[in-house]
Structure formats: structure tokens, C-alpha cells
Amino acid sequence: MKRPRVAILVSGTGRSLENLAERMASGELDIELALVLSDRPDVQALERAERLGIPSAVVPYDKSAGVAAFSRNVFDAIDAHACDLCVLAGFLRLIHLPDAWIGRVINIHPSLLPAFGGTGFYGDRVHRAVLEAGATETGCTVHFVDNEYDSGPIILQRRVPVEADDDVQAVARRVFEEEKVALPEAIRRVLAGM
Ligand code: GAR
């Protein structure tokens, strides 16, 4: 049977992309990485895509053209690569989904949504806010994407404790270990339901 074709959207280091490639190599994930799409030309994720032999595209965000035009360009590229599923893995731009893509775009976020999500909450900023709030638990969430930041139905969450002597890096490390399990599991679940 044909493997599901998955587009990965990135804005940064592409650690999740690397993790997905490792899970594929170990046989835990039966997908084809059909496209890595970045909104920035100079990110490490694109170097990883090249090393992994995955086609890539850069779709820059043009503020004057706005979110609708940006989203059209993003999904035109994804459709040109005949993708079945789209995964936001450290992608930091808002996108609006064409109707045909509702239920086929998922995002991973490094907190237990709805806590510590929305505009301005990304990467280490999330973990800093968790520590400042004195939370004793955090984690990660994989959810379906709608037209807002970090909203949309939750697929799964994984939880970790926050220890008294944690700094941002310690929380980030612990959460990312869970992201490495959560994202492949969520992809498997969504594909099984498609
Ligand atoms: C991951 O921790 C992901 O959960 C987070 O960015 C990190 C990956 O970025 N995503 C968000 O914060 C989305 N709101 P990287 O690939 O640049 O390391």
C-alpha cells in the first residue's frame, strides 16, 4: 500500500523533523516525508531536509500580502507535492486552512494546552512562563489546527513534572523528550482515522 505523504512545516532547528526521520528508520512510523516547508530561508531544518534527501520549499511571509495570501502559497506548495497530511513541527506562523485541509493539519506545542498557548507563546517563552507561574506540571500537546494559534481539537497530551530547581533548559529538555513520543503517536492516530 502507498505510504501516506506528509508535509512538515518548520521555522527553526527541525529537531522534530529529525526525530520523525529516526522513527521512520526504526520502523515505528510508516510515512513518506514528501516536503519540508519553511517560512525562513536560513534555518537549520532546511539543512536537515537536504541531508535526509527530503524535497524542501521556502515560502516567505509577506506582511503586506497578509495571512490569506501566505496560506494560499503554503498550501499550493503542499498540494504540488501531493501530500495527505501536514504537520507543524516548530512552525511559528499563523496559517488559514483551505476547507479541503481541515482535519488534515496538526501542530505540536510545548505546553498542556489551553495553558501557555496562543500569540507569543512559542519555544522557550512557553517554558519561562510555566516557571514564572509556579506550575508543578507541564508537557506537550498535539492538536488539529484551526485558524487561530494553538487552538483546535486536542489529539493527545503528555505530561511531565516541573521540579523545584528547574531552569528553562531543564524544562525544555524534559518536555521535548515527550514531544519525541507524542508527535509520531499522534501522526499514527490521525492517519489511522483518515
Ligand atoms: C518544539 O518544542 C515545538 O513544540 C515548538 O517549537 C519547538 C521546535 O522548534 N513549537 C511551538 O512553540 C509552536 N507554538 P525547533 O524545531 O526550532 O527546535
PDB file of N, CA, C and O in Angstrom, residues 15-16 18 20-21 32 44 47 65 69 74 76 78 81 124 131 160 165 167 178-179 185 194:
ATOM      1  N   ARG A  15      14.290  19.866  14.965  1.00  0.00           N
ATOM      2  CA  ARG A  15      14.563  18.692  15.828  1.00  0.00           C
ATOM      3  C   ARG A  15      13.464  17.641  15.696  1.00  0.00           C
ATOM      4  O   ARG A  15      13.725  16.439  15.723  1.00  0.00           O
ATOM      5  N   SER A  16      12.221  18.094  15.547  1.00  0.00           N
ATOM      6  CA  SER A  16      11.121  17.134  15.408  1.00  0.00           C
ATOM      7  C   SER A  16      11.185  16.410  14.077  1.00  0.00           C
ATOM      8  O   SER A  16      10.855  15.224  13.985  1.00  0.00           O
ATOM      9  N   GLU A  18      13.917  15.647  12.509  1.00  0.00           N
ATOM     10  CA  GLU A  18      14.959  14.629  12.692  1.00  0.00           C
ATOM     11  C   GLU A  18      14.396  13.427  13.451  1.00  0.00           C
ATOM     12  O   GLU A  18      14.643  12.268  13.099  1.00  0.00           O
ATOM     13  N   LEU A  20      11.299  12.426  13.583  1.00  0.00           N
ATOM     14  CA  LEU A  20      10.375  11.653  12.734  1.00  0.00           C
ATOM     15  C   LEU A  20      11.159  10.770  11.769  1.00  0.00           C
ATOM     16  O   LEU A  20      10.803   9.606  11.545  1.00  0.00           O
ATOM     17  N   ALA A  21      12.250  11.320  11.219  1.00  0.00           N
ATOM     18  CA  ALA A  21      13.075  10.525  10.299  1.00  0.00           C
ATOM     19  C   ALA A  21      13.662   9.317  11.029  1.00  0.00           C
ATOM     20  O   ALA A  21      13.723   8.206  10.475  1.00  0.00           O
ATOM     21  N   GLU A  32       5.814   8.734   4.289  1.00  0.00           N
ATOM     22  CA  GLU A  32       6.834   9.312   3.428  1.00  0.00           C
ATOM     23  C   GLU A  32       6.911  10.809   3.715  1.00  0.00           C
ATOM     24  O   GLU A  32       5.886  11.504   3.701  1.00  0.00           O
ATOM     25  N   GLN A  44      18.154  25.803  10.187  1.00  0.00           N
ATOM     26  CA  GLN A  44      18.824  24.500  10.248  1.00  0.00           C
ATOM     27  C   GLN A  44      17.926  23.371   9.724  1.00  0.00           C
ATOM     28  O   GLN A  44      18.415  22.379   9.169  1.00  0.00           O
ATOM     29  N   GLU A  47      18.667  22.488   6.218  1.00  0.00           N
ATOM     30  CA  GLU A  47      19.901  21.685   6.062  1.00  0.00           C
ATOM     31  C   GLU A  47      19.617  20.229   6.395  1.00  0.00           C
ATOM     32  O   GLU A  47      20.100  19.317   5.725  1.00  0.00           O
ATOM     33  N   ALA A  65       1.073  41.371   2.022  1.00  0.00           N
ATOM     34  CA  ALA A  65       0.115  40.481   1.349  1.00  0.00           C
ATOM     35  C   ALA A  65      -0.816  39.803   2.355  1.00  0.00           C
ATOM     36  O   ALA A  65      -1.953  39.462   2.023  1.00  0.00           O
ATOM     37  N   ALA A  69      -2.910  35.312   1.716  1.00  0.00           N
ATOM     38  CA  ALA A  69      -2.019  35.064   0.576  1.00  0.00           C
ATOM     39  C   ALA A  69      -0.907  34.097   0.977  1.00  0.00           C
ATOM     40  O   ALA A  69      -0.557  33.176   0.213  1.00  0.00           O
ATOM     41  N   VAL A  74       1.427  28.536   0.848  1.00  0.00           N
ATOM     42  CA  VAL A  74       1.834  27.341   1.609  1.00  0.00           C
ATOM     43  C   VAL A  74       1.083  26.113   1.085  1.00  0.00           C
ATOM     44  O   VAL A  74       1.701  25.080   0.759  1.00  0.00           O
ATOM     45  N   ASP A  76      -0.537  25.708  -1.729  1.00  0.00           N
ATOM     46  CA  ASP A  76      -0.206  25.404  -3.131  1.00  0.00           C
ATOM     47  C   ASP A  76       1.035  24.505  -3.187  1.00  0.00           C
ATOM     48  O   ASP A  76       1.083  23.535  -3.950  1.00  0.00           O
ATOM     49  N   ILE A  78       2.187  22.556  -0.783  1.00  0.00           N
ATOM     50  CA  ILE A  78       1.857  21.243  -0.199  1.00  0.00           C
ATOM     51  C   ILE A  78       1.077  20.394  -1.215  1.00  0.00           C
ATOM     52  O   ILE A  78       1.367  19.207  -1.409  1.00  0.00           O
ATOM     53  N   HIS A  81       3.029  18.785  -3.955  1.00  0.00           N
ATOM     54  CA  HIS A  81       3.757  17.575  -3.565  1.00  0.00           C
ATOM     55  C   HIS A  81       2.804  16.452  -3.160  1.00  0.00           C
ATOM     56  O   HIS A  81       3.226  15.474  -2.538  1.00  0.00           O
ATOM     57  N   ASP A 124      11.095  28.481  24.026  1.00  0.00           N
ATOM     58  CA  ASP A 124      11.475  28.692  25.418  1.00  0.00           C
ATOM     59  C   ASP A 124      10.584  29.694  26.155  1.00  0.00           C
ATOM     60  O   ASP A 124      10.518  29.683  27.394  1.00  0.00           O
ATOM     61  N   LEU A 131       7.504  28.377  34.381  1.00  0.00           N
ATOM     62  CA  LEU A 131       8.283  28.541  35.615  1.00  0.00           C
ATOM     63  C   LEU A 131       7.811  29.769  36.390  1.00  0.00           C
ATOM     64  O   LEU A 131       7.646  29.719  37.612  1.00  0.00           O
ATOM     65  N   VAL A 160       4.718  16.124  32.113  1.00  0.00           N
ATOM     66  CA  VAL A 160       5.968  15.949  32.867  1.00  0.00           C
ATOM     67  C   VAL A 160       5.894  16.827  34.120  1.00  0.00           C
ATOM     68  O   VAL A 160       5.224  17.860  34.103  1.00  0.00           O
ATOM     69  N   ASP A 165      14.043  22.951  41.320  1.00  0.00           N
ATOM     70  CA  ASP A 165      15.285  23.622  40.886  1.00  0.00           C
ATOM     71  C   ASP A 165      15.421  23.705  39.366  1.00  0.00           C
ATOM     72  O   ASP A 165      16.494  23.973  38.839  1.00  0.00           O
ATOM     73  N   ASP A 167      15.479  25.055  35.588  1.00  0.00           N
ATOM     74  CA  ASP A 167      15.545  26.287  34.807  1.00  0.00           C
ATOM     75  C   ASP A 167      14.858  26.018  33.463  1.00  0.00           C
ATOM     76  O   ASP A 167      14.354  24.908  33.218  1.00  0.00           O
ATOM     77  N   GLU A 178       9.260  14.166  25.649  1.00  0.00           N
ATOM     78  CA  GLU A 178       7.860  13.706  25.475  1.00  0.00           C
ATOM     79  C   GLU A 178       7.331  14.037  24.081  1.00  0.00           C
ATOM     80  O   GLU A 178       6.553  13.287  23.504  1.00  0.00           O
ATOM     81  N   GLU A 179       7.781  15.183  23.528  1.00  0.00           N
ATOM     82  CA  GLU A 179       7.367  15.531  22.158  1.00  0.00           C
ATOM     83  C   GLU A 179       7.816  14.450  21.174  1.00  0.00           C
ATOM     84  O   GLU A 179       7.126  14.160  20.190  1.00  0.00           O
ATOM     85  N   GLU A 185       3.167   9.366  17.641  1.00  0.00           N
ATOM     86  CA  GLU A 185       1.932   8.687  18.073  1.00  0.00           C
ATOM     87  C   GLU A 185       0.698   9.402  17.506  1.00  0.00           C
ATOM     88  O   GLU A 185      -0.228   8.757  17.012  1.00  0.00           O
ATOM     89  N   MET A 194      -8.045   8.389   8.982  1.00  0.00           N
ATOM     90  CA  MET A 194      -8.312   9.116   7.720  1.00  0.00           C
ATOM     91  C   MET A 194      -8.889   8.227   6.628  1.00  0.00           C
ATOM     92  O   MET A 194      -8.672   7.046   6.617  1.00  0.00           O
TER      93      MET A 194
END
